[in-house]
């Protein structure tokens, strides 16, 4: 860890606990900052708050007092999930107090180069693919960020000869100031989290922070098939590595129906790739490009491409039962992700979909419903999704209340050769705490059959 003196004696408010707030508070305190933590949850049963108090760090629980900034804070480090319309955050910005997320801390203290991956979809698959390539290739990678491991905790222990493969969300990137990865990857850009960011432009600008501090010594790997990302690529001074699915290109990494090309030259045959779907081919290109840039052995790259089948909850093959294939795509919390899932199959699909009702339209799924033979609709949007399915000419539509009923109905209606797919096109929070919990419920019900 780099020894920094800039935090010594500085008054810092850590807003929100959970894993990231807890880690940030400990790190800042160890660097000599005067830390106060404020968490909205009650003190009773708050294990992180109790541990911090034992270490002499003040913790205020039970809400975010509007006057908390009167204590003279010079920096706010907030939990990524706390929105910018939170009153404390709004007041901090008005007072010109910097508001960071902990990935900013991670980038400042890390002695290991950072490879940062962001995007509306595909960032976890890309992160995991790249981590395995580098691991097999002997590059001593560490995995961190939005994928589940707090970035500043990983950065604190990272050595200069290691690499941190870091998944970063728009929530995290919005709270950065000097964040500078050695390699930045932007997988794609589609409207998401507008309830948090407010506008499409604000969301895109947060994503663009992944490259905006890079220099000519750094690399930016980006989706050249999206003009929206191309516009931001023009603003960076990093070395640009575009990826494209539109056939062989002279520069960057690209693919046609048979081959992946690096700088216009054949690199590896697509026939070895186990991941299904065009969206996953984008992830493959991005991860492969990053692996090549850090001199990862080609054999290690091929080994991963030929064996890696899925990330849990992201087009995850669960099992085959009586020649029916079950796939868990619970991470598909928007129509784009479900569109990608549906386009991956040519077999008849029984689709389990629905969830939190944010009022978004399902219409962009319509061209991809041609292989769907039945829809089992669940959650708050069950009725709306059922109506949408009928509008697509699907007659076999059932609304159910539970995941158990959804799996049972789908299996009962299925035939040999069918695919039973959970790809909800909606967030999970109407019935589950997370998409992971929803996916686990699906897997549990499949295993009971």
Short mmCIF file of C-alpha atoms in Angstrom, two decimals:
data_model
loop_
_atom_site.label_atom_id
_atom_site.label_comp_id
_atom_site.label_asym_id
_atom_site.label_seq_id
_atom_site.Cartn_x
_atom_site.Cartn_y
_atom_site.Cartn_z
CA UNK A 1 0.00 0.00 0.00
CA UNK A 2 1.26 3.47 -0.86
CA UNK A 3 1.99 5.54 2.21
CA UNK A 4 -0.20 8.64 1.90
CA UNK A 5 -0.09 11.64 4.22
CA UNK A 6 -2.96 13.60 2.70
CA UNK A 7 -5.53 12.07 5.09
CA UNK A 8 -3.61 12.66 8.34
CA UNK A 9 -5.66 14.95 10.55
CA UNK A 10 -8.40 15.34 7.93
CA UNK A 11 -12.02 15.26 9.15
CA UNK A 12 -13.82 12.59 7.10
CA UNK A 13 -17.45 11.49 7.15
CA UNK A 14 -18.08 7.91 6.02
CA UNK A 15 -21.72 7.84 4.96
CA UNK A 16 -23.29 4.38 5.03
CA UNK A 17 -21.72 1.21 6.31
CA UNK A 18 -22.09 -2.28 4.79
CA UNK A 19 -18.81 -3.77 3.55
CA UNK A 20 -17.50 -0.76 1.66
CA UNK A 21 -18.18 1.80 4.41
CA UNK A 22 -16.70 -0.43 7.07
CA UNK A 23 -13.54 -0.97 5.03
CA UNK A 24 -13.20 2.73 4.14
CA UNK A 25 -13.59 3.80 7.77
CA UNK A 26 -10.90 1.42 8.95
CA UNK A 27 -8.53 2.39 6.15
CA UNK A 28 -8.94 6.13 6.63
CA UNK A 29 -8.52 5.82 10.38
CA UNK A 30 -5.30 3.83 9.89
CA UNK A 31 -3.98 6.70 7.72
CA UNK A 32 -4.60 9.22 10.50
CA UNK A 33 -7.95 10.68 9.49
CA UNK A 34 -10.50 11.81 12.07
CA UNK A 35 -13.33 9.53 10.95
CA UNK A 36 -17.01 9.70 11.87
CA UNK A 37 -19.39 7.10 10.46
CA UNK A 38 -23.09 7.70 9.84
CA UNK A 39 -25.35 4.75 9.00
CA UNK A 40 -29.12 4.81 8.47
CA UNK A 41 -29.74 1.40 10.04
CA UNK A 42 -30.42 1.07 13.78
CA UNK A 43 -27.46 0.51 16.10
CA UNK A 44 -29.04 -2.65 17.50
CA UNK A 45 -27.69 -5.64 15.61
CA UNK A 46 -25.32 -3.47 13.54
CA UNK A 47 -22.17 -5.58 13.79
CA UNK A 48 -19.96 -3.24 11.73
CA UNK A 49 -20.95 -0.27 13.89
CA UNK A 50 -20.10 -2.18 17.07
CA UNK A 51 -16.67 -3.19 15.75
CA UNK A 52 -15.83 0.36 14.69
CA UNK A 53 -16.84 1.74 18.08
CA UNK A 54 -14.55 -0.80 19.76
CA UNK A 55 -11.71 0.71 17.71
CA UNK A 56 -12.58 4.22 18.85
CA UNK A 57 -14.30 5.36 15.65
CA UNK A 58 -17.52 7.30 16.38
CA UNK A 59 -20.64 5.89 14.70
CA UNK A 60 -24.02 7.65 14.43
CA UNK A 61 -26.83 5.20 13.61
CA UNK A 62 -30.53 5.40 12.90
CA UNK A 63 -30.67 7.97 10.09
CA UNK A 64 -28.72 10.71 8.34
CA UNK A 65 -29.04 13.97 10.34
CA UNK A 66 -29.30 17.00 8.04
CA UNK A 67 -26.94 18.98 10.26
CA UNK A 68 -24.19 16.37 10.39
CA UNK A 69 -21.97 18.40 8.04
CA UNK A 70 -21.81 21.20 10.63
CA UNK A 71 -18.98 19.21 12.23
CA UNK A 72 -16.51 20.59 9.69
CA UNK A 73 -15.90 17.59 7.44
CA UNK A 74 -13.43 18.02 4.61
CA UNK A 75 -14.32 14.81 2.77
CA UNK A 76 -17.32 12.51 2.46
CA UNK A 77 -16.85 8.87 1.47
CA UNK A 78 -20.27 7.43 0.77
CA UNK A 79 -21.64 3.97 0.20
CA UNK A 80 -22.25 3.62 -3.56
CA UNK A 81 -25.90 2.76 -2.98
CA UNK A 82 -26.69 6.10 -1.35
CA UNK A 83 -28.12 8.32 -4.12
CA UNK A 84 -27.05 11.85 -4.87
CA UNK A 85 -30.49 13.18 -3.94
CA UNK A 86 -29.79 12.16 -0.33
CA UNK A 87 -29.90 15.40 1.69
CA UNK A 88 -26.47 14.94 3.28
CA UNK A 89 -24.88 14.26 -0.11
CA UNK A 90 -26.68 17.23 -1.71
CA UNK A 91 -25.54 19.53 1.09
CA UNK A 92 -21.96 18.28 0.85
CA UNK A 93 -21.90 19.08 -2.87
CA UNK A 94 -23.38 22.54 -2.20
CA UNK A 95 -20.64 23.15 0.37
CA UNK A 96 -18.05 21.96 -2.19
CA UNK A 97 -17.00 19.05 0.02
CA UNK A 98 -15.61 16.23 -2.15
CA UNK A 99 -17.88 13.17 -2.22
CA UNK A 100 -16.08 9.91 -3.04
CA UNK A 101 -16.79 6.22 -3.11
CA UNK A 102 -14.20 3.80 -1.77
CA UNK A 103 -12.86 2.85 -5.24
CA UNK A 104 -11.27 6.32 -5.29
CA UNK A 105 -9.40 5.37 -2.13
CA UNK A 106 -8.42 2.06 -3.69
CA UNK A 107 -6.89 3.72 -6.74
CA UNK A 108 -4.90 6.13 -4.58
CA UNK A 109 -3.33 3.54 -2.30
CA UNK A 110 -2.83 0.64 -4.72
CA UNK A 111 0.70 -0.33 -5.65
CA UNK A 112 -0.70 -2.85 -8.15
CA UNK A 113 -1.95 -1.71 -11.57
CA UNK A 114 -5.74 -1.74 -11.88
CA UNK A 115 -7.77 -3.19 -14.73
CA UNK A 116 -11.23 -1.64 -14.34
CA UNK A 117 -14.30 -3.10 -16.07
CA UNK A 118 -17.62 -1.29 -16.38
CA UNK A 119 -20.70 -1.47 -18.59
CA UNK A 120 -24.47 -1.74 -18.40
CA UNK A 121 -24.23 -5.50 -18.88
CA UNK A 122 -21.46 -8.08 -19.04
CA UNK A 123 -19.02 -6.57 -16.57
CA UNK A 124 -19.11 -9.49 -14.13
CA UNK A 125 -18.64 -12.07 -16.88
CA UNK A 126 -15.78 -10.03 -18.38
CA UNK A 127 -14.17 -9.55 -14.96
CA UNK A 128 -14.39 -13.26 -14.17
CA UNK A 129 -13.12 -14.35 -17.59
CA UNK A 130 -10.13 -12.03 -17.35
CA UNK A 131 -9.33 -13.05 -13.79
CA UNK A 132 -9.20 -16.73 -14.81
CA UNK A 133 -7.03 -15.98 -17.85
CA UNK A 134 -4.53 -14.04 -15.75
CA UNK A 135 -4.61 -16.59 -12.95
CA UNK A 136 -3.85 -19.51 -15.25
CA UNK A 137 -1.30 -17.33 -17.03
CA UNK A 138 0.63 -16.79 -13.79
CA UNK A 139 -0.03 -13.04 -13.52
CA UNK A 140 -1.04 -13.17 -9.82
CA UNK A 141 -4.34 -11.31 -10.25
CA UNK A 142 -6.61 -10.11 -7.46
CA UNK A 143 -10.34 -9.64 -8.00
CA UNK A 144 -12.19 -6.70 -6.47
CA UNK A 145 -14.99 -4.15 -6.66
CA UNK A 146 -18.65 -4.53 -7.48
CA UNK A 147 -18.18 -8.29 -7.90
CA UNK A 148 -18.23 -8.64 -4.12
CA UNK A 149 -14.78 -7.86 -2.66
CA UNK A 150 -14.23 -4.33 -1.36
CA UNK A 151 -11.72 -2.62 -3.64
CA UNK A 152 -9.81 -0.63 -1.01
CA UNK A 153 -9.33 -3.75 1.12
CA UNK A 154 -7.81 -5.57 -1.85
CA UNK A 155 -5.70 -2.55 -2.83
CA UNK A 156 -4.39 -2.23 0.73
CA UNK A 157 -2.70 -5.62 0.45
CA UNK A 158 -1.80 -5.67 -3.25
CA UNK A 159 1.87 -5.93 -4.26
CA UNK A 160 3.42 -4.04 -7.21
CA UNK A 161 3.87 -7.25 -9.25
CA UNK A 162 0.18 -8.14 -9.01
CA UNK A 163 -2.83 -6.97 -11.04
CA UNK A 164 -6.20 -5.93 -9.60
CA UNK A 165 -9.11 -6.91 -11.83
CA UNK A 166 -11.85 -4.57 -10.62
CA UNK A 167 -15.51 -4.52 -11.58
CA UNK A 168 -16.81 -0.97 -11.16
CA UNK A 169 -20.43 0.17 -11.34
CA UNK A 170 -21.79 3.57 -12.36
CA UNK A 171 -22.60 4.13 -8.67
CA UNK A 172 -18.93 3.66 -7.75
CA UNK A 173 -17.54 5.61 -10.70
CA UNK A 174 -19.78 8.60 -9.97
CA UNK A 175 -17.77 9.08 -6.77
CA UNK A 176 -14.31 9.23 -8.35
CA UNK A 177 -11.93 12.15 -8.82
CA UNK A 178 -8.48 10.82 -9.77
CA UNK A 179 -9.38 7.17 -10.41
CA UNK A 180 -6.95 5.96 -13.08
CA UNK A 181 -6.81 2.31 -14.17
CA UNK A 182 -3.92 1.04 -16.28
CA UNK A 183 -6.49 -0.69 -18.47
CA UNK A 184 -10.14 0.40 -18.64
CA UNK A 185 -12.88 -1.69 -20.25
CA UNK A 186 -16.33 -0.37 -21.20
CA UNK A 187 -18.47 -3.30 -22.37
CA UNK A 188 -21.64 -1.48 -23.48
CA UNK A 189 -24.02 1.37 -22.68
CA UNK A 190 -27.79 1.17 -22.31
CA UNK A 191 -30.17 3.18 -20.15
CA UNK A 192 -30.13 1.84 -16.59
CA UNK A 193 -30.36 3.11 -13.01
CA UNK A 194 -32.06 6.32 -14.13
CA UNK A 195 -33.86 6.45 -10.77
CA UNK A 196 -30.38 6.91 -9.26
CA UNK A 197 -28.60 9.04 -11.88
CA UNK A 198 -31.59 11.08 -13.03
CA UNK A 199 -30.74 11.24 -16.74
CA UNK A 200 -29.19 9.06 -19.42
CA UNK A 201 -26.40 11.60 -19.82
CA UNK A 202 -25.54 11.54 -16.12
CA UNK A 203 -25.44 7.75 -16.18
CA UNK A 204 -23.15 7.71 -19.24
CA UNK A 205 -20.85 10.35 -17.75
CA UNK A 206 -20.44 8.22 -14.64
CA UNK A 207 -19.44 5.26 -16.81
CA UNK A 208 -17.02 7.47 -18.77
CA UNK A 209 -15.10 8.20 -15.55
CA UNK A 210 -13.46 4.81 -16.06
CA UNK A 211 -11.17 6.35 -18.73
CA UNK A 212 -11.20 10.11 -18.22
CA UNK A 213 -8.07 10.20 -15.99
CA UNK A 214 -6.08 7.78 -18.12
CA UNK A 215 -2.91 8.94 -19.84
CA UNK A 216 -1.16 7.98 -23.07
CA UNK A 217 0.56 5.17 -21.15
CA UNK A 218 -2.81 3.50 -20.44
CA UNK A 219 -5.26 1.48 -22.54
CA UNK A 220 -8.99 1.89 -23.13
CA UNK A 221 -10.85 -1.18 -24.44
CA UNK A 222 -14.33 -0.24 -25.62
CA UNK A 223 -17.33 -1.36 -27.65
CA UNK A 224 -16.80 0.14 -31.12
CA UNK A 225 -20.19 -1.16 -32.27
CA UNK A 226 -21.90 1.48 -30.11
CA UNK A 227 -21.64 5.07 -31.41
CA UNK A 228 -22.55 6.33 -27.92
CA UNK A 229 -19.33 4.88 -26.49
CA UNK A 230 -17.29 5.95 -29.51
CA UNK A 231 -18.14 9.57 -28.60
CA UNK A 232 -16.57 9.16 -25.17
CA UNK A 233 -13.61 7.24 -26.61
CA UNK A 234 -12.77 10.33 -28.67
CA UNK A 235 -12.27 12.30 -25.43
CA UNK A 236 -9.68 10.03 -23.82
CA UNK A 237 -5.93 10.25 -24.40
CA UNK A 238 -5.42 6.57 -23.56
CA UNK A 239 -4.39 4.13 -26.26
CA UNK A 240 -7.67 2.97 -27.80
CA UNK A 241 -8.42 -0.73 -28.27
CA UNK A 242 -11.85 -1.05 -29.93
CA UNK A 243 -13.71 -4.35 -30.07
CA UNK A 244 -16.31 -5.27 -32.68
CA UNK A 245 -18.53 -8.18 -33.69
CA UNK A 246 -18.95 -6.81 -37.22
CA UNK A 247 -16.17 -8.79 -38.82
CA UNK A 248 -12.42 -8.52 -39.13
CA UNK A 249 -10.94 -5.08 -38.40
CA UNK A 250 -7.39 -3.84 -38.91
CA UNK A 251 -7.02 -2.53 -35.38
CA UNK A 252 -8.11 -3.69 -31.94
CA UNK A 253 -9.91 -7.01 -31.43
CA UNK A 254 -12.76 -8.27 -33.59
CA UNK A 255 -14.69 -11.36 -34.62
CA UNK A 256 -16.49 -12.82 -37.59
CA UNK A 257 -18.48 -16.06 -37.69
CA UNK A 258 -15.35 -18.23 -37.42
CA UNK A 259 -12.43 -16.38 -35.88
CA UNK A 260 -11.27 -13.82 -33.32
CA UNK A 261 -8.71 -11.35 -34.73
CA UNK A 262 -6.10 -9.31 -32.87
CA UNK A 263 -4.82 -6.26 -34.75
CA UNK A 264 -6.25 -7.76 -37.94
CA UNK A 265 -4.49 -11.11 -37.58
CA UNK A 266 -6.20 -14.44 -36.71
CA UNK A 267 -5.81 -15.11 -32.99
CA UNK A 268 -8.12 -17.95 -31.96
CA UNK A 269 -10.97 -19.94 -33.50
CA UNK A 270 -14.47 -19.21 -32.21
CA UNK A 271 -15.17 -22.94 -32.25
CA UNK A 272 -13.39 -23.39 -28.90
CA UNK A 273 -15.53 -20.82 -27.04
CA UNK A 274 -17.97 -22.39 -24.59
CA UNK A 275 -19.93 -19.26 -23.62
CA UNK A 276 -23.13 -18.87 -25.64
CA UNK A 277 -24.62 -15.70 -27.10
CA UNK A 278 -23.41 -12.65 -29.02
CA UNK A 279 -23.38 -10.59 -25.82
CA UNK A 280 -20.94 -13.05 -24.29
CA UNK A 281 -18.75 -12.86 -27.39
CA UNK A 282 -18.37 -9.14 -26.62
CA UNK A 283 -17.24 -10.08 -23.12
CA UNK A 284 -14.79 -12.59 -24.58
CA UNK A 285 -13.28 -9.97 -26.88
CA UNK A 286 -12.88 -7.42 -24.08
CA UNK A 287 -11.30 -9.89 -21.65
CA UNK A 288 -9.03 -11.36 -24.31
CA UNK A 289 -7.78 -7.93 -25.35
CA UNK A 290 -6.88 -7.05 -21.76
CA UNK A 291 -5.11 -10.38 -21.28
CA UNK A 292 -3.06 -9.81 -24.43
CA UNK A 293 -2.09 -6.29 -23.30
CA UNK A 294 -0.52 -7.65 -20.09
CA UNK A 295 1.32 -10.38 -22.02
CA UNK A 296 -0.81 -13.24 -20.76
CA UNK A 297 0.15 -16.55 -22.34
CA UNK A 298 -2.07 -17.45 -25.31
CA UNK A 299 -2.43 -21.02 -24.03
CA UNK A 300 -3.97 -19.68 -20.79
CA UNK A 301 -6.44 -17.57 -22.78
CA UNK A 302 -7.44 -20.56 -24.93
CA UNK A 303 -7.75 -22.75 -21.83
CA UNK A 304 -10.31 -20.38 -20.29
CA UNK A 305 -12.23 -19.79 -23.52
CA UNK A 306 -12.50 -23.55 -23.98
CA UNK A 307 -13.72 -24.31 -20.46
CA UNK A 308 -15.57 -21.29 -19.03
CA UNK A 309 -19.33 -21.74 -19.40
CA UNK A 310 -20.99 -19.11 -17.21
CA UNK A 311 -21.00 -16.89 -14.15
CA UNK A 312 -23.55 -17.76 -11.50
CA UNK A 313 -26.91 -16.10 -12.28
CA UNK A 314 -25.72 -14.94 -15.72
CA UNK A 315 -26.83 -17.41 -18.38
CA UNK A 316 -25.83 -20.13 -15.95
CA UNK A 317 -26.51 -23.66 -17.13
CA UNK A 318 -28.13 -25.36 -14.14
CA UNK A 319 -28.85 -28.90 -15.31
CA UNK A 320 -30.49 -31.09 -17.92
CA UNK A 321 -33.47 -33.18 -16.86
CA UNK A 322 -35.24 -35.54 -19.24
CA UNK A 323 -33.72 -33.63 -22.16
CA UNK A 324 -34.94 -30.27 -20.87
CA UNK A 325 -32.19 -27.68 -20.27
CA UNK A 326 -32.50 -25.22 -17.37
CA UNK A 327 -30.74 -21.83 -17.45
CA UNK A 328 -30.53 -19.29 -14.62
CA UNK A 329 -30.24 -15.72 -15.93
CA UNK A 330 -31.52 -13.97 -12.82
CA UNK A 331 -29.01 -11.13 -13.38
CA UNK A 332 -31.17 -10.09 -16.37
CA UNK A 333 -32.74 -7.16 -14.53
CA UNK A 334 -33.58 -5.22 -17.71
CA UNK A 335 -34.96 -5.94 -21.16
CA UNK A 336 -31.55 -5.64 -22.81
CA UNK A 337 -30.17 -8.55 -20.80
CA UNK A 338 -33.24 -10.69 -21.48
CA UNK A 339 -33.01 -9.83 -25.19
CA UNK A 340 -29.42 -11.12 -25.18
CA UNK A 341 -30.48 -14.29 -23.40
CA UNK A 342 -33.35 -15.03 -25.79
CA UNK A 343 -31.14 -14.46 -28.82
CA UNK A 344 -28.76 -17.16 -27.53
CA UNK A 345 -31.21 -20.02 -28.12
CA UNK A 346 -32.66 -21.59 -31.24
CA UNK A 347 -34.52 -24.25 -29.24
CA UNK A 348 -38.09 -23.68 -27.99
CA UNK A 349 -37.97 -21.60 -24.79
CA UNK A 350 -40.28 -21.56 -21.78
CA UNK A 351 -39.56 -18.14 -20.32
CA UNK A 352 -39.96 -17.28 -16.64
CA UNK A 353 -40.02 -13.47 -16.40
CA UNK A 354 -41.24 -10.61 -14.27
CA UNK A 355 -40.31 -8.81 -11.07
CA UNK A 356 -40.19 -5.30 -9.66
CA UNK A 357 -42.49 -2.94 -11.57
CA UNK A 358 -40.59 0.21 -12.54
CA UNK A 359 -43.07 0.97 -15.32
CA UNK A 360 -40.59 0.20 -18.10
CA UNK A 361 -41.80 -1.19 -21.42
CA UNK A 362 -41.11 -4.74 -22.61
CA UNK A 363 -41.69 -3.90 -26.27
CA UNK A 364 -38.04 -4.14 -27.33
CA UNK A 365 -38.21 -7.85 -26.48
CA UNK A 366 -40.91 -8.47 -29.10
CA UNK A 367 -38.60 -9.42 -32.01
CA UNK A 368 -36.82 -11.94 -29.76
CA UNK A 369 -39.93 -13.82 -28.61
CA UNK A 370 -40.30 -15.96 -31.72
CA UNK A 371 -38.74 -19.05 -30.09
CA UNK A 372 -40.73 -18.61 -26.86
CA UNK A 373 -43.44 -21.28 -26.72
CA UNK A 374 -44.73 -20.38 -23.24
CA UNK A 375 -44.38 -17.59 -20.69
CA UNK A 376 -44.65 -18.00 -16.94
CA UNK A 377 -45.00 -14.51 -15.46
CA UNK A 378 -44.11 -13.73 -11.83
CA UNK A 379 -43.77 -10.76 -9.50
CA UNK A 380 -45.27 -7.27 -9.60
CA UNK A 381 -45.09 -7.15 -13.39
CA UNK A 382 -46.73 -10.54 -13.90
CA UNK A 383 -49.92 -9.11 -15.37
CA UNK A 384 -48.10 -6.61 -17.59
CA UNK A 385 -45.65 -9.22 -18.85
CA UNK A 386 -48.50 -11.62 -19.54
CA UNK A 387 -50.26 -8.95 -21.61
CA UNK A 388 -47.03 -8.31 -23.49
CA UNK A 389 -46.59 -12.04 -24.20
CA UNK A 390 -50.11 -12.25 -25.61
CA UNK A 391 -49.35 -9.23 -27.82
CA UNK A 392 -46.42 -11.21 -29.26
CA UNK A 393 -48.80 -14.00 -30.32
CA UNK A 394 -47.91 -16.35 -27.45
CA UNK A 395 -51.05 -18.16 -26.34
CA UNK A 396 -49.56 -20.27 -23.55
CA UNK A 397 -49.18 -17.72 -20.75
CA UNK A 398 -49.48 -18.40 -17.01
CA UNK A 399 -49.27 -16.03 -14.07
CA UNK A 400 -47.93 -17.49 -10.80
CA UNK A 401 -47.03 -16.18 -7.35
CA UNK A 402 -43.91 -18.14 -6.40
CA UNK A 403 -40.72 -19.42 -8.00
CA UNK A 404 -41.72 -22.94 -7.03
CA UNK A 405 -44.93 -22.63 -9.01
CA UNK A 406 -43.06 -21.03 -11.93
CA UNK A 407 -40.57 -23.89 -12.24
CA UNK A 408 -43.25 -26.54 -11.76
CA UNK A 409 -45.52 -25.02 -14.44
CA UNK A 410 -42.62 -24.57 -16.88
CA UNK A 411 -41.50 -28.18 -16.43
CA UNK A 412 -45.06 -29.50 -16.80
CA UNK A 413 -45.52 -27.61 -20.07
CA UNK A 414 -42.09 -28.50 -21.49
CA UNK A 415 -41.12 -31.22 -23.94
CA UNK A 416 -37.86 -32.94 -24.84
CA UNK A 417 -35.45 -30.49 -26.45
CA UNK A 418 -36.94 -27.42 -24.75
CA UNK A 419 -35.07 -24.78 -22.75
CA UNK A 420 -36.51 -23.50 -19.47
CA UNK A 421 -35.06 -20.04 -18.92
CA UNK A 422 -35.29 -17.68 -15.97
CA UNK A 423 -34.55 -14.26 -17.48
CA UNK A 424 -36.83 -11.82 -15.65
CA UNK A 425 -36.21 -8.50 -17.49
CA UNK A 426 -36.95 -6.87 -14.12
CA UNK A 427 -35.21 -6.19 -10.84
CA UNK A 428 -35.78 -8.65 -8.00
CA UNK A 429 -36.69 -6.39 -5.09
CA UNK A 430 -40.43 -7.02 -5.17
CA UNK A 431 -39.92 -10.56 -3.83
CA UNK A 432 -36.19 -10.98 -3.14
CA UNK A 433 -33.36 -9.03 -1.55
CA UNK A 434 -31.17 -9.49 -4.62
CA UNK A 435 -31.00 -11.12 -8.04
CA UNK A 436 -28.64 -13.66 -6.46
CA UNK A 437 -31.32 -14.72 -3.97
CA UNK A 438 -33.85 -14.98 -6.82
CA UNK A 439 -31.47 -17.11 -8.88
CA UNK A 440 -30.73 -19.37 -5.93
CA UNK A 441 -34.48 -19.86 -5.44
CA UNK A 442 -34.77 -20.91 -9.09
CA UNK A 443 -31.87 -23.37 -8.76
CA UNK A 444 -33.35 -24.83 -5.56
CA UNK A 445 -36.70 -25.43 -7.28
CA UNK A 446 -35.03 -27.02 -10.32
CA UNK A 447 -33.08 -29.36 -8.08
CA UNK A 448 -36.33 -30.47 -6.43
CA UNK A 449 -37.80 -31.75 -9.71
#
